[in-house]
mmCIF file of C-alpha atoms and ligand atoms in Angstrom:
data_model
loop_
_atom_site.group_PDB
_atom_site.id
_atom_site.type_symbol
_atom_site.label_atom_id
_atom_site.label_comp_id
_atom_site.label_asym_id
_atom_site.label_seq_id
_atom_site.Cartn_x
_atom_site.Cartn_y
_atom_site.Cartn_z
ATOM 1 C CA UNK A 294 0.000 0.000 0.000
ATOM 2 C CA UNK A 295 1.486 3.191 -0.754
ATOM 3 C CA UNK A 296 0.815 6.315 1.321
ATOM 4 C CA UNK A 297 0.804 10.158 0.684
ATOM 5 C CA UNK A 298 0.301 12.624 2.576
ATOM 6 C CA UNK A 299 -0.658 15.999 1.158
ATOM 7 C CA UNK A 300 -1.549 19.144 1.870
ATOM 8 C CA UNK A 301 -4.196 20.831 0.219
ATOM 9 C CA UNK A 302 -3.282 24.819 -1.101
ATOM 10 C CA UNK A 303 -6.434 25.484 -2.764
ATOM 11 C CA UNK A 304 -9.765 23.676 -3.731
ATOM 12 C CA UNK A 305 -10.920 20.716 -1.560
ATOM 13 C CA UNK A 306 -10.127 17.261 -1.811
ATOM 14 C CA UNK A 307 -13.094 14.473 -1.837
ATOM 15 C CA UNK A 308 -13.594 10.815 -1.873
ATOM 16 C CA UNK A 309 -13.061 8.947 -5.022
ATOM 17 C CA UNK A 310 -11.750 12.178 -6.622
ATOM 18 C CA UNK A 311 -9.451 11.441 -9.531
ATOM 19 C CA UNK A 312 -5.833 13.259 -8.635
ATOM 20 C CA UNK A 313 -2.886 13.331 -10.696
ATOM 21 C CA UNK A 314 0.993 12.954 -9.097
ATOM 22 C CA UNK A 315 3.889 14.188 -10.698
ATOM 23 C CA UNK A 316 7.184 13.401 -9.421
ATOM 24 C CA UNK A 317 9.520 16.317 -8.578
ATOM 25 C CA UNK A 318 12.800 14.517 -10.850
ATOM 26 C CA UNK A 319 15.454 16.948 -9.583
ATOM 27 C CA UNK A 320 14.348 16.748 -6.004
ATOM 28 C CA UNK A 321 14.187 13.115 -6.390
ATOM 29 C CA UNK A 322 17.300 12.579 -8.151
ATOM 30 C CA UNK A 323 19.098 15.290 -5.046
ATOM 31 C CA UNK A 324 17.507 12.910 -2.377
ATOM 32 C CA UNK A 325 18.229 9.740 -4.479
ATOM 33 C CA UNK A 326 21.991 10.970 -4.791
ATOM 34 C CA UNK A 327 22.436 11.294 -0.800
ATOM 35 C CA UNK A 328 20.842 8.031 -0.029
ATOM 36 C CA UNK A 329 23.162 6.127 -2.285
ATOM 37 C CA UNK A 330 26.055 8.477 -0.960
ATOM 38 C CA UNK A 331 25.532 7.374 2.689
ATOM 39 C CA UNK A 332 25.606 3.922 2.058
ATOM 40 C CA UNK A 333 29.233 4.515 0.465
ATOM 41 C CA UNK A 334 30.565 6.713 3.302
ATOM 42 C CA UNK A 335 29.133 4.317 5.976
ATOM 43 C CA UNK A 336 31.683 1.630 4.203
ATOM 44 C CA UNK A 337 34.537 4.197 3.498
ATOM 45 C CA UNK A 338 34.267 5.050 7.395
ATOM 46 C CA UNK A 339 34.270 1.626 8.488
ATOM 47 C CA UNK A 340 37.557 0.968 5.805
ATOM 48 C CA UNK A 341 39.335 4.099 7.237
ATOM 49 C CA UNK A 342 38.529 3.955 11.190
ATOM 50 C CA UNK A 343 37.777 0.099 11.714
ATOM 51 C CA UNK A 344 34.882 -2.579 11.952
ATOM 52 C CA UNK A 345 32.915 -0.521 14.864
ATOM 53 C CA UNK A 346 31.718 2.100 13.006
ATOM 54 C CA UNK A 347 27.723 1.349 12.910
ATOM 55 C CA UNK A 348 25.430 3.660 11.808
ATOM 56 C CA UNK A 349 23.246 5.187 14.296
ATOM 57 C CA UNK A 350 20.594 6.949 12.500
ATOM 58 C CA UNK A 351 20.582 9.211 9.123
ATOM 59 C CA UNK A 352 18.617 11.916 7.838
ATOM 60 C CA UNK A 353 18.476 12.367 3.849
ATOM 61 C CA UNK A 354 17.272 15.342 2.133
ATOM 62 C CA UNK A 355 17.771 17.083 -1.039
ATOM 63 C CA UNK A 356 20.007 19.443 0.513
ATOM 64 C CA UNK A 357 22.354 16.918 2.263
ATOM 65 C CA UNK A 358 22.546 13.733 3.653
ATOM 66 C CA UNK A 359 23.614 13.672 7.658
ATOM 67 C CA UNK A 360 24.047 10.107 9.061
ATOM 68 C CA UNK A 361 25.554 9.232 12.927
ATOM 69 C CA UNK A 362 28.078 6.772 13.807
ATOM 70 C CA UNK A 363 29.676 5.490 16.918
ATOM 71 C CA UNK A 364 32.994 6.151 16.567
ATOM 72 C CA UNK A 365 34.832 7.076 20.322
ATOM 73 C CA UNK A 366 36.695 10.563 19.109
ATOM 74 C CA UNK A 367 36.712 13.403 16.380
ATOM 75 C CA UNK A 368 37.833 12.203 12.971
ATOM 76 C CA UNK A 369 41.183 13.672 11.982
ATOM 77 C CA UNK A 370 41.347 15.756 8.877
ATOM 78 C CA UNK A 371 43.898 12.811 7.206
ATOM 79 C CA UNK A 372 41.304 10.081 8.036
ATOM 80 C CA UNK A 373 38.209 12.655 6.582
ATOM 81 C CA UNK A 374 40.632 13.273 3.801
ATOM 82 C CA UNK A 375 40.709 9.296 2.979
ATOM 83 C CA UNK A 376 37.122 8.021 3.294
ATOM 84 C CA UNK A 377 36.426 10.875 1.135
ATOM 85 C CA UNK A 378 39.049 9.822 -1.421
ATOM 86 C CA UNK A 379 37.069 6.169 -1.273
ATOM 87 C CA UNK A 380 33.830 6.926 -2.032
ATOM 88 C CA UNK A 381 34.822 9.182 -4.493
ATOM 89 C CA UNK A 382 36.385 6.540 -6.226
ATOM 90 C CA UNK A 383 33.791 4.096 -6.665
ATOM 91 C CA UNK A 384 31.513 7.096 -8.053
ATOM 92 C CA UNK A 385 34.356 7.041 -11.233
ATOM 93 C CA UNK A 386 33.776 3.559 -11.487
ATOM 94 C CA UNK A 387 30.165 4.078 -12.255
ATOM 95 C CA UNK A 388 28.755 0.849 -11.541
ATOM 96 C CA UNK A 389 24.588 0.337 -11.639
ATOM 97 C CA UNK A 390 23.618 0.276 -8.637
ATOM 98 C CA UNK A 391 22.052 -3.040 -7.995
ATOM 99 C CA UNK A 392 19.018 -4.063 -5.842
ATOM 100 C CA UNK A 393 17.554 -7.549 -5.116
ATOM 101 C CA UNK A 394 14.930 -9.015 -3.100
ATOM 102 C CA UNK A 395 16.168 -11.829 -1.340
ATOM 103 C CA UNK A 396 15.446 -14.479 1.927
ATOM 104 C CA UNK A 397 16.837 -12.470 5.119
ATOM 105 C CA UNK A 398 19.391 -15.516 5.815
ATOM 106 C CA UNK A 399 20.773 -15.409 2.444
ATOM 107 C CA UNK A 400 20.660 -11.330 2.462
ATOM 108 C CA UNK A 401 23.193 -11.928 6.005
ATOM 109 C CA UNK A 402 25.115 -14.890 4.345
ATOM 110 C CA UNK A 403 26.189 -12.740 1.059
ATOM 111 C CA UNK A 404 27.456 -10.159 3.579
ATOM 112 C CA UNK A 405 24.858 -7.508 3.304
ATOM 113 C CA UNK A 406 24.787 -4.847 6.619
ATOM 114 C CA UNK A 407 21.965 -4.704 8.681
ATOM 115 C CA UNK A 408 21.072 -1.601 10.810
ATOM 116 C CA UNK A 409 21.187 -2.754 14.296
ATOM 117 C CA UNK A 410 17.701 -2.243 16.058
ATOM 118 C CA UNK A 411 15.761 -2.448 12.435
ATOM 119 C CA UNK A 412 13.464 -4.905 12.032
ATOM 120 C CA UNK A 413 13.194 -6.723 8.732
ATOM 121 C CA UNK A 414 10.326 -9.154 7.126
ATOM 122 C CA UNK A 415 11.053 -12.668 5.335
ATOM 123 C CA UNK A 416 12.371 -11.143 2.241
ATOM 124 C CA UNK A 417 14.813 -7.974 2.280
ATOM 125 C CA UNK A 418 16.140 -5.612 -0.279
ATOM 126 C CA UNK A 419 19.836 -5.671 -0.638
ATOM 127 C CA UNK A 420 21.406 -2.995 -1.827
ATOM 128 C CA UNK A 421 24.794 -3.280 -3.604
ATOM 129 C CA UNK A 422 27.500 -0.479 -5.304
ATOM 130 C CA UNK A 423 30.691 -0.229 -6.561
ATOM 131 C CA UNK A 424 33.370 -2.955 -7.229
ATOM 132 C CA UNK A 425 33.986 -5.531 -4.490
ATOM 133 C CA UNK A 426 37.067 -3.980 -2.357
ATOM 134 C CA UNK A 427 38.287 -7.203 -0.119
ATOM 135 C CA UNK A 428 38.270 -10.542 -1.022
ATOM 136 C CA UNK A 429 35.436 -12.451 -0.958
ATOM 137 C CA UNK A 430 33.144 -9.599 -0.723
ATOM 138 C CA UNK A 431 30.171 -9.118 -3.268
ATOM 139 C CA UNK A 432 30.805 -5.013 -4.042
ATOM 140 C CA UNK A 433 31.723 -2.373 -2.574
ATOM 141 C CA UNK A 434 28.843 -1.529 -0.140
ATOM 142 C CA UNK A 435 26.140 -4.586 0.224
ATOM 143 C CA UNK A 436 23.360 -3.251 2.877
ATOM 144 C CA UNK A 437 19.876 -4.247 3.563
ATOM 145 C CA UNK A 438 17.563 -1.443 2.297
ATOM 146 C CA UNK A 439 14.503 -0.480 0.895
ATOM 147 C CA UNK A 440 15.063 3.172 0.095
ATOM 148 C CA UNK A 441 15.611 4.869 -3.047
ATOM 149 C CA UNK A 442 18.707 5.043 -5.056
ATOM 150 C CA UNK A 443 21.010 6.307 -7.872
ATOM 151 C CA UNK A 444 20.564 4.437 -11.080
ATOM 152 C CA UNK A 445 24.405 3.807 -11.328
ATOM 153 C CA UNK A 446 27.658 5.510 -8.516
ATOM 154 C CA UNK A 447 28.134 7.894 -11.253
ATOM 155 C CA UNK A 448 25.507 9.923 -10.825
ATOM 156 C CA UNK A 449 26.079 10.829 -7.377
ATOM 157 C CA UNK A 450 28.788 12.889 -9.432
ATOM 158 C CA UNK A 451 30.851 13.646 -6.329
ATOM 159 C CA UNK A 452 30.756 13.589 -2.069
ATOM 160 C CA UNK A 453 32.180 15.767 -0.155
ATOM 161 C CA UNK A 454 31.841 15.844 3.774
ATOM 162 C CA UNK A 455 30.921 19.447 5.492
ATOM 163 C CA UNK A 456 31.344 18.691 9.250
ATOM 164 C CA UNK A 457 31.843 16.084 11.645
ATOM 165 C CA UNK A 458 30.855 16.854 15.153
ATOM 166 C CA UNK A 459 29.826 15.383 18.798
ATOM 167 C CA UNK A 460 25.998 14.604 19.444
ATOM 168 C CA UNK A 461 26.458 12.412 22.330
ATOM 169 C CA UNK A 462 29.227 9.498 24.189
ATOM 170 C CA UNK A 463 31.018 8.322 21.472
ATOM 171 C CA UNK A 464 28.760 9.240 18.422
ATOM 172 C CA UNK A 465 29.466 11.313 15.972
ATOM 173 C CA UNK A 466 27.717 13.030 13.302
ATOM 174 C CA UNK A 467 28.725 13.432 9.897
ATOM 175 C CA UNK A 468 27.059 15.682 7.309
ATOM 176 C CA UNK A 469 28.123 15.627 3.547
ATOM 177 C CA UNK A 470 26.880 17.065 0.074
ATOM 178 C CA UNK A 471 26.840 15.047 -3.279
ATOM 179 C CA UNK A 472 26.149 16.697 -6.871
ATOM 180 C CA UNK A 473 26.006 19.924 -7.783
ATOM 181 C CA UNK A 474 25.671 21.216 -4.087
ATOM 182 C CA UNK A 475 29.117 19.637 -3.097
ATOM 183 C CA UNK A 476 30.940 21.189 -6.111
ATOM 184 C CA UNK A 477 29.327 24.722 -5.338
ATOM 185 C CA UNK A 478 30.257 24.025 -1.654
ATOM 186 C CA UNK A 479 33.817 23.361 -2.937
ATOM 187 C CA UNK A 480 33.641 26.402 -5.612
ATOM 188 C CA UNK A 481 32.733 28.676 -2.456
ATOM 189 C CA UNK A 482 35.306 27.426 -0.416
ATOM 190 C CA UNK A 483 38.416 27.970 -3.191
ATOM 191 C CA UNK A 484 36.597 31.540 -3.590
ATOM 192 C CA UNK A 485 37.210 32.383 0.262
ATOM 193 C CA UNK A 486 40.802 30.507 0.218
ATOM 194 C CA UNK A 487 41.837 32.905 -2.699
ATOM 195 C CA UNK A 488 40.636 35.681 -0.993
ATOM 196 C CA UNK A 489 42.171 35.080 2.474
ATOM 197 C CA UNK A 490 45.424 34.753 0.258
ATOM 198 C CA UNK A 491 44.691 37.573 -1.474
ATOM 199 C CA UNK A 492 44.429 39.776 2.088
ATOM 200 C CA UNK A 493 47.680 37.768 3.201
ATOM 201 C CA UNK A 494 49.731 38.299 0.157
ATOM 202 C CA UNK A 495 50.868 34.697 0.013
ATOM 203 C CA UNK A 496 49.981 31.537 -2.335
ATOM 204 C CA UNK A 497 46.968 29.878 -0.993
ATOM 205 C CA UNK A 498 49.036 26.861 0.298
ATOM 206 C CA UNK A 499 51.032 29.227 2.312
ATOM 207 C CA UNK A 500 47.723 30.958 3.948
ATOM 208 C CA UNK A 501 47.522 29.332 6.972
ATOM 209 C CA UNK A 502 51.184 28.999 8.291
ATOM 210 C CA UNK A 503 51.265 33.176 7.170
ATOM 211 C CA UNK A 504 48.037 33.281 9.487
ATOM 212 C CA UNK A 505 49.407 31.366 12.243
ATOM 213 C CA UNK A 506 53.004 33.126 12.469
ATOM 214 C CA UNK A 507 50.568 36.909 12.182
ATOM 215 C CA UNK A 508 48.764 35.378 15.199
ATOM 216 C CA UNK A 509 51.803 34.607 17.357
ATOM 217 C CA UNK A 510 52.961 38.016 16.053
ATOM 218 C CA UNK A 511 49.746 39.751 17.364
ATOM 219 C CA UNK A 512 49.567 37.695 20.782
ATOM 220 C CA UNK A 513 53.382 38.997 21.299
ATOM 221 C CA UNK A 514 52.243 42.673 20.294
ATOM 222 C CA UNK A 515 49.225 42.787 22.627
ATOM 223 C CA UNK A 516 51.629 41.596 25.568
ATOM 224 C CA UNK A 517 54.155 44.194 24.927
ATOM 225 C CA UNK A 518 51.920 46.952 24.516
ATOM 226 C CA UNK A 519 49.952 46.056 27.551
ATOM 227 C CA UNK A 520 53.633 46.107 29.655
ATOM 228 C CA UNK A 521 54.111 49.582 27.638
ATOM 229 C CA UNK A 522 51.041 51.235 28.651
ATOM 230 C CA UNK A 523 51.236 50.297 32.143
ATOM 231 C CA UNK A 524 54.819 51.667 32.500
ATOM 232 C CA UNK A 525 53.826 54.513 30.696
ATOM 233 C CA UNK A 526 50.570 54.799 33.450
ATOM 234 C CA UNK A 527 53.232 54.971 36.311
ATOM 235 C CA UNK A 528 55.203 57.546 34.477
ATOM 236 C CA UNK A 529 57.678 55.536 32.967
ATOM 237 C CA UNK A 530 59.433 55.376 36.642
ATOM 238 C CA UNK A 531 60.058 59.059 36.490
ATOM 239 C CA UNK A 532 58.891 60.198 40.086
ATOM 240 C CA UNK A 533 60.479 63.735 39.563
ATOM 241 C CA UNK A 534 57.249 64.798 37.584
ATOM 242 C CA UNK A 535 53.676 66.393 38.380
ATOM 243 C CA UNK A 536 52.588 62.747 39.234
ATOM 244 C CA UNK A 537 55.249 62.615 41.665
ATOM 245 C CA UNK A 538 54.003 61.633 44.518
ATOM 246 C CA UNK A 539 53.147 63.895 47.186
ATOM 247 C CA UNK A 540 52.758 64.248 51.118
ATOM 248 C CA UNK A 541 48.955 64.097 52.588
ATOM 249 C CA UNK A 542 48.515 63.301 56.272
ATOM 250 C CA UNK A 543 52.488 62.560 56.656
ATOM 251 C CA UNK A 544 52.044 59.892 54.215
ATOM 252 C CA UNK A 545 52.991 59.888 50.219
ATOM 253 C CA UNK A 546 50.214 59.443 47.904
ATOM 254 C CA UNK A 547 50.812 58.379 44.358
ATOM 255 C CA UNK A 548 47.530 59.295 43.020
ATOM 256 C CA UNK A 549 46.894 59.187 39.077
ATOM 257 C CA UNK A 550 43.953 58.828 36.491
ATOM 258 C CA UNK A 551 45.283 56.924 33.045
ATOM 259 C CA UNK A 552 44.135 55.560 29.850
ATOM 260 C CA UNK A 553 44.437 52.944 27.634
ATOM 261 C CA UNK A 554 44.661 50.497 30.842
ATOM 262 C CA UNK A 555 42.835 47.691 30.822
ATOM 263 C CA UNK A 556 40.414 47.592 34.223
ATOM 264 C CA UNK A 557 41.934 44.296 34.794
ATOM 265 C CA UNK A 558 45.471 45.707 35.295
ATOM 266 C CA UNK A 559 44.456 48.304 37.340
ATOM 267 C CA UNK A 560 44.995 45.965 40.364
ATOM 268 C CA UNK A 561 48.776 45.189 39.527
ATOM 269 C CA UNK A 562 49.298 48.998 39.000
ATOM 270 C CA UNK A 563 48.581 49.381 42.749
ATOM 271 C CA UNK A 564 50.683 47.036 43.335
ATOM 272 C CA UNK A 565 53.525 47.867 41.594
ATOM 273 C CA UNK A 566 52.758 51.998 42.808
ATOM 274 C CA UNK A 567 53.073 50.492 46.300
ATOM 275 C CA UNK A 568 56.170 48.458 45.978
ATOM 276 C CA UNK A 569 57.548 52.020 44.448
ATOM 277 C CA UNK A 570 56.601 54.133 47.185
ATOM 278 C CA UNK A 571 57.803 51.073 50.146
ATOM 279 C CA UNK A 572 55.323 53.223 52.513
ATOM 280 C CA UNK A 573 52.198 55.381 51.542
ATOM 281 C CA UNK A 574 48.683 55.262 49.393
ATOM 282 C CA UNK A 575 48.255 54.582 45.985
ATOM 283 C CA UNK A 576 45.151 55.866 43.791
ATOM 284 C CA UNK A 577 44.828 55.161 40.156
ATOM 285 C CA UNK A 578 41.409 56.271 38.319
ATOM 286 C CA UNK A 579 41.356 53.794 34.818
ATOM 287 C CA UNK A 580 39.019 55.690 32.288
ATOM 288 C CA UNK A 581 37.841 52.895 29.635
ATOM 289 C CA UNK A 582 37.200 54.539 26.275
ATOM 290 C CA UNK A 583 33.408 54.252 26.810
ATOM 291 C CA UNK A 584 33.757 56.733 28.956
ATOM 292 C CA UNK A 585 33.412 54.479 32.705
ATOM 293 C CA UNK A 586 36.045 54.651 35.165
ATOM 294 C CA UNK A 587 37.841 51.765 37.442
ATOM 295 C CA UNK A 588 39.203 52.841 40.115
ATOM 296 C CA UNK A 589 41.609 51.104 42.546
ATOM 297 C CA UNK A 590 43.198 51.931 45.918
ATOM 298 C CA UNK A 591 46.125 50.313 47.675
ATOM 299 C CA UNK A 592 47.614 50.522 51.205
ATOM 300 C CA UNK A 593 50.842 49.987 52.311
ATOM 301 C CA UNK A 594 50.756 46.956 55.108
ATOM 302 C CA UNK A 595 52.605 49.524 57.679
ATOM 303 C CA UNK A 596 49.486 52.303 56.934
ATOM 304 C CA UNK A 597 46.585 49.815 57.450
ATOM 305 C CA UNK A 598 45.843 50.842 60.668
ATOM 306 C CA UNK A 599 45.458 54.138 59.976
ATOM 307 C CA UNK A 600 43.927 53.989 56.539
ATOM 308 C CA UNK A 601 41.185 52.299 54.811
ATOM 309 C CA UNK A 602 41.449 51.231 51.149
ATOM 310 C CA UNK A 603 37.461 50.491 51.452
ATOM 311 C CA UNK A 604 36.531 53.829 52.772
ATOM 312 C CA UNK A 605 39.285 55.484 50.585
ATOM 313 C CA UNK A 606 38.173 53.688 47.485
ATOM 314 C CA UNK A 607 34.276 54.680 48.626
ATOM 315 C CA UNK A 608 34.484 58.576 49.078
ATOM 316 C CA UNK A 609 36.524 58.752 45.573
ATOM 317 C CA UNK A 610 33.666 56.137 43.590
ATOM 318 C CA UNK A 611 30.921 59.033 44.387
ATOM 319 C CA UNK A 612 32.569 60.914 42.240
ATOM 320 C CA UNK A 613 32.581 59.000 39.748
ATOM 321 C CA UNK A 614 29.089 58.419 40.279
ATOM 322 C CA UNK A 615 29.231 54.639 41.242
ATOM 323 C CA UNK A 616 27.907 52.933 44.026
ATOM 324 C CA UNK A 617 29.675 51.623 46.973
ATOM 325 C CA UNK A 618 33.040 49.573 46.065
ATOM 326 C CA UNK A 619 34.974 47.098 48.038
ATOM 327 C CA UNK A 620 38.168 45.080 48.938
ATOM 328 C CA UNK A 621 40.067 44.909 52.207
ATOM 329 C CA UNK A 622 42.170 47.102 53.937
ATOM 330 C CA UNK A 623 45.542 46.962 52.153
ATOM 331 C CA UNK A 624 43.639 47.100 48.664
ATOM 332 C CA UNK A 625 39.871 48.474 47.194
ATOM 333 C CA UNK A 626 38.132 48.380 43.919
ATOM 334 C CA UNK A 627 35.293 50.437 42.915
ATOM 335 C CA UNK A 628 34.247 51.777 39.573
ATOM 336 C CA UNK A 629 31.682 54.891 38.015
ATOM 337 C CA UNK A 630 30.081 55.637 35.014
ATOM 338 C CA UNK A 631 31.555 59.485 34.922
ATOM 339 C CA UNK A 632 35.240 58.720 33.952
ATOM 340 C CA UNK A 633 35.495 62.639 33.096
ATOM 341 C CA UNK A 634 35.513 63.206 36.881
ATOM 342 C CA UNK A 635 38.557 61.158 37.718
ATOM 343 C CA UNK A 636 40.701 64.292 39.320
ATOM 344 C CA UNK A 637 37.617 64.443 41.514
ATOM 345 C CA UNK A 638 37.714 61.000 42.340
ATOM 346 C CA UNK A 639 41.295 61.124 43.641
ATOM 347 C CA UNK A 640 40.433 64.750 45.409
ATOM 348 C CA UNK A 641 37.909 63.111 47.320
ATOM 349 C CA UNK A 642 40.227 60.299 48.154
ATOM 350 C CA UNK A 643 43.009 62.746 49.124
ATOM 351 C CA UNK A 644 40.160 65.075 51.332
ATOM 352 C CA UNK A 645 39.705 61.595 52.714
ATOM 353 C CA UNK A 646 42.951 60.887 53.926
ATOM 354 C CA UNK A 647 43.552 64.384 54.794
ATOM 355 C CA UNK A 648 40.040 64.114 57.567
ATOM 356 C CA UNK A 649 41.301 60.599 58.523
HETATM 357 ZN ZN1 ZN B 903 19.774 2.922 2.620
#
């Protein structure tokens, strides 16, 4: 009995009313190509990574075919590069693709794959393609199935896997084109390779090691300048200039507001102010280029029982129009959204220390 299910986009369908079907051919022939294709990389994958790759479920559409194996850990690009290379290769050797209906005992005997879990009646539908590979075997692929396939390997015209990924403990899931969608995925690939080498200025088989080394290159870069700017923060260790630091309360305060610091450093700033000064305060306003403000406040150990990093670090965040701010005694964090108002911020802080 054959089935369809439709759905109706205008008029009204009735009992016993005559219809007419028309096959779509080129969706047919897309979805006929990826069947046929599976059953090839399913024995390519088995070839390449060994006899316990089993299918686990597949999906085929006209777009692409997507099938899961078990298979314990990502496929390298070598072993992709191989199973790809098979199944290719049986598609030049354009062989019909043969089906027969045969006993289920015999179907097993001659070799043919069953799906684990699948239940199958008296008689079966083996599938068979390409040119027998090992001895003894019957072709290529032999699997029990009753799907629909490519009239010979030929006109699956080529395969060409998209992604393999993770969907679960030791199953992975492979999706791959055929036809004219795999050549156009190809096409668009070689189009975005030439143009990466084009913005490179090397050959395209030189692109990614001239990637990589402009990588490294840019990791180094970022390090350096973020040691440069934080030197250049603490006034390149010239503490003879208007940042020098100065006496509040009979104590030296180093207070400063920079830029171009990332908030993160702000902390080791403080640090390396108060390992400068050996005894006093240290205030340092960050101003992100949004406009928001860190702001940090360290303590010698010696000063901590006269000062407060928390309290200092609180009077200076109201002016930066933040809330609150915290830390312990020897070192405070706070930030504002008003980084324009980071000399107030360190007023405050030095008004602070001055009424402590
Ligand atoms: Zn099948």
């Amino acid at each position: 009995m054959f089935v369809h299910a439709v759905t109706v986009e205008e008029g009204s369908l009735r009992l016993d009313q005559p219809v007419e079907l028309k096959v779509d051919h080129a969706r047919r022939r897309a979805i006929r190509a990826n069947h046929s294709a599976t059953h090839l990389l399913h024995e390519a994958l088995r070839q390449v990574l060994g006899d316990h790759v089993a299918q686990k479920g597949s999906l085929v559409s006209p777009e692409r075919l997507r099938f899961d194996i078990s298979h314990p850990k990502p496929i390298e690009a070598q072993e992709m590069a191989r199973v790809e290379d098979i199944a290719n290769a049986v598609l030049l050797q354009n062989e019909p693709v043969v089906t027969k209906l045969m006993a289920v005992d015999d179907a097993i005997a001659s070799g043919a794959r069953a799906l684990f879990g699948e239940k199958y009646g008296e008689e079966v539908r083996v599938v068979s393609m390409g040119l027998p590979a090992g001895e003894g075997a019957k072709a290529f692929s032999v699997e029990l199935c009753g799907g629909t396939h490519a009239g010979r390997t030929g006109d699956i015209g080529a395969i060409t896997i998209v992604s393999d990924s993770a969907v679960g403990a030791g199953v992975r899931r492979i999706e791959a084109l055929t036809a004219d969608a795999a050549r156009r995925h190809r096409a668009d690939e070689a189009r975005t390779l030439a143009a990466l080498a084009g913005i490179l200025k090397a050959p395209a088989s030189e692109a990614p090691d001239r990637l990589a080394s402009l990588m490294e290159d840019r990791r180094r870069l970022e390090k350096e300048l973020a040691e440069a700017r934080k030197k250049l923060a603490m006034g390149g260790g010239d503490a003879t200039g208007v940042d020098a630091p100065r006496e509040v309360a009979g104590v030296r305060l180093m207070a400063r507001v920079v830029e171009g610091v990332e908030m993160r450093d702000l902390k080791s700033l403080a640090d390396e102010g108060k390992t400068r000064l050996g005894s006093g305060i240290v205030a340092i306003v960050g101003v992100a280029p949004d406009g928001k403000a860190g702001l940090v406040v360290g303590v010698t150990e010696d000063l901590t029982g006269r000062f407060d990093a928390v309290a200092l670090v609180r009077a200076g965040s109201e002016a930066l129009g933040g809330k609150g701010g915290g830390g312990r005694r020897d070192m405070a964090q706070a930030g504002g959204p008003n980084g324009a108002n980071g000399q107030a911020a360190l007023d405050a802080i030095q008004a602070a220390m001055a009424a402590a």
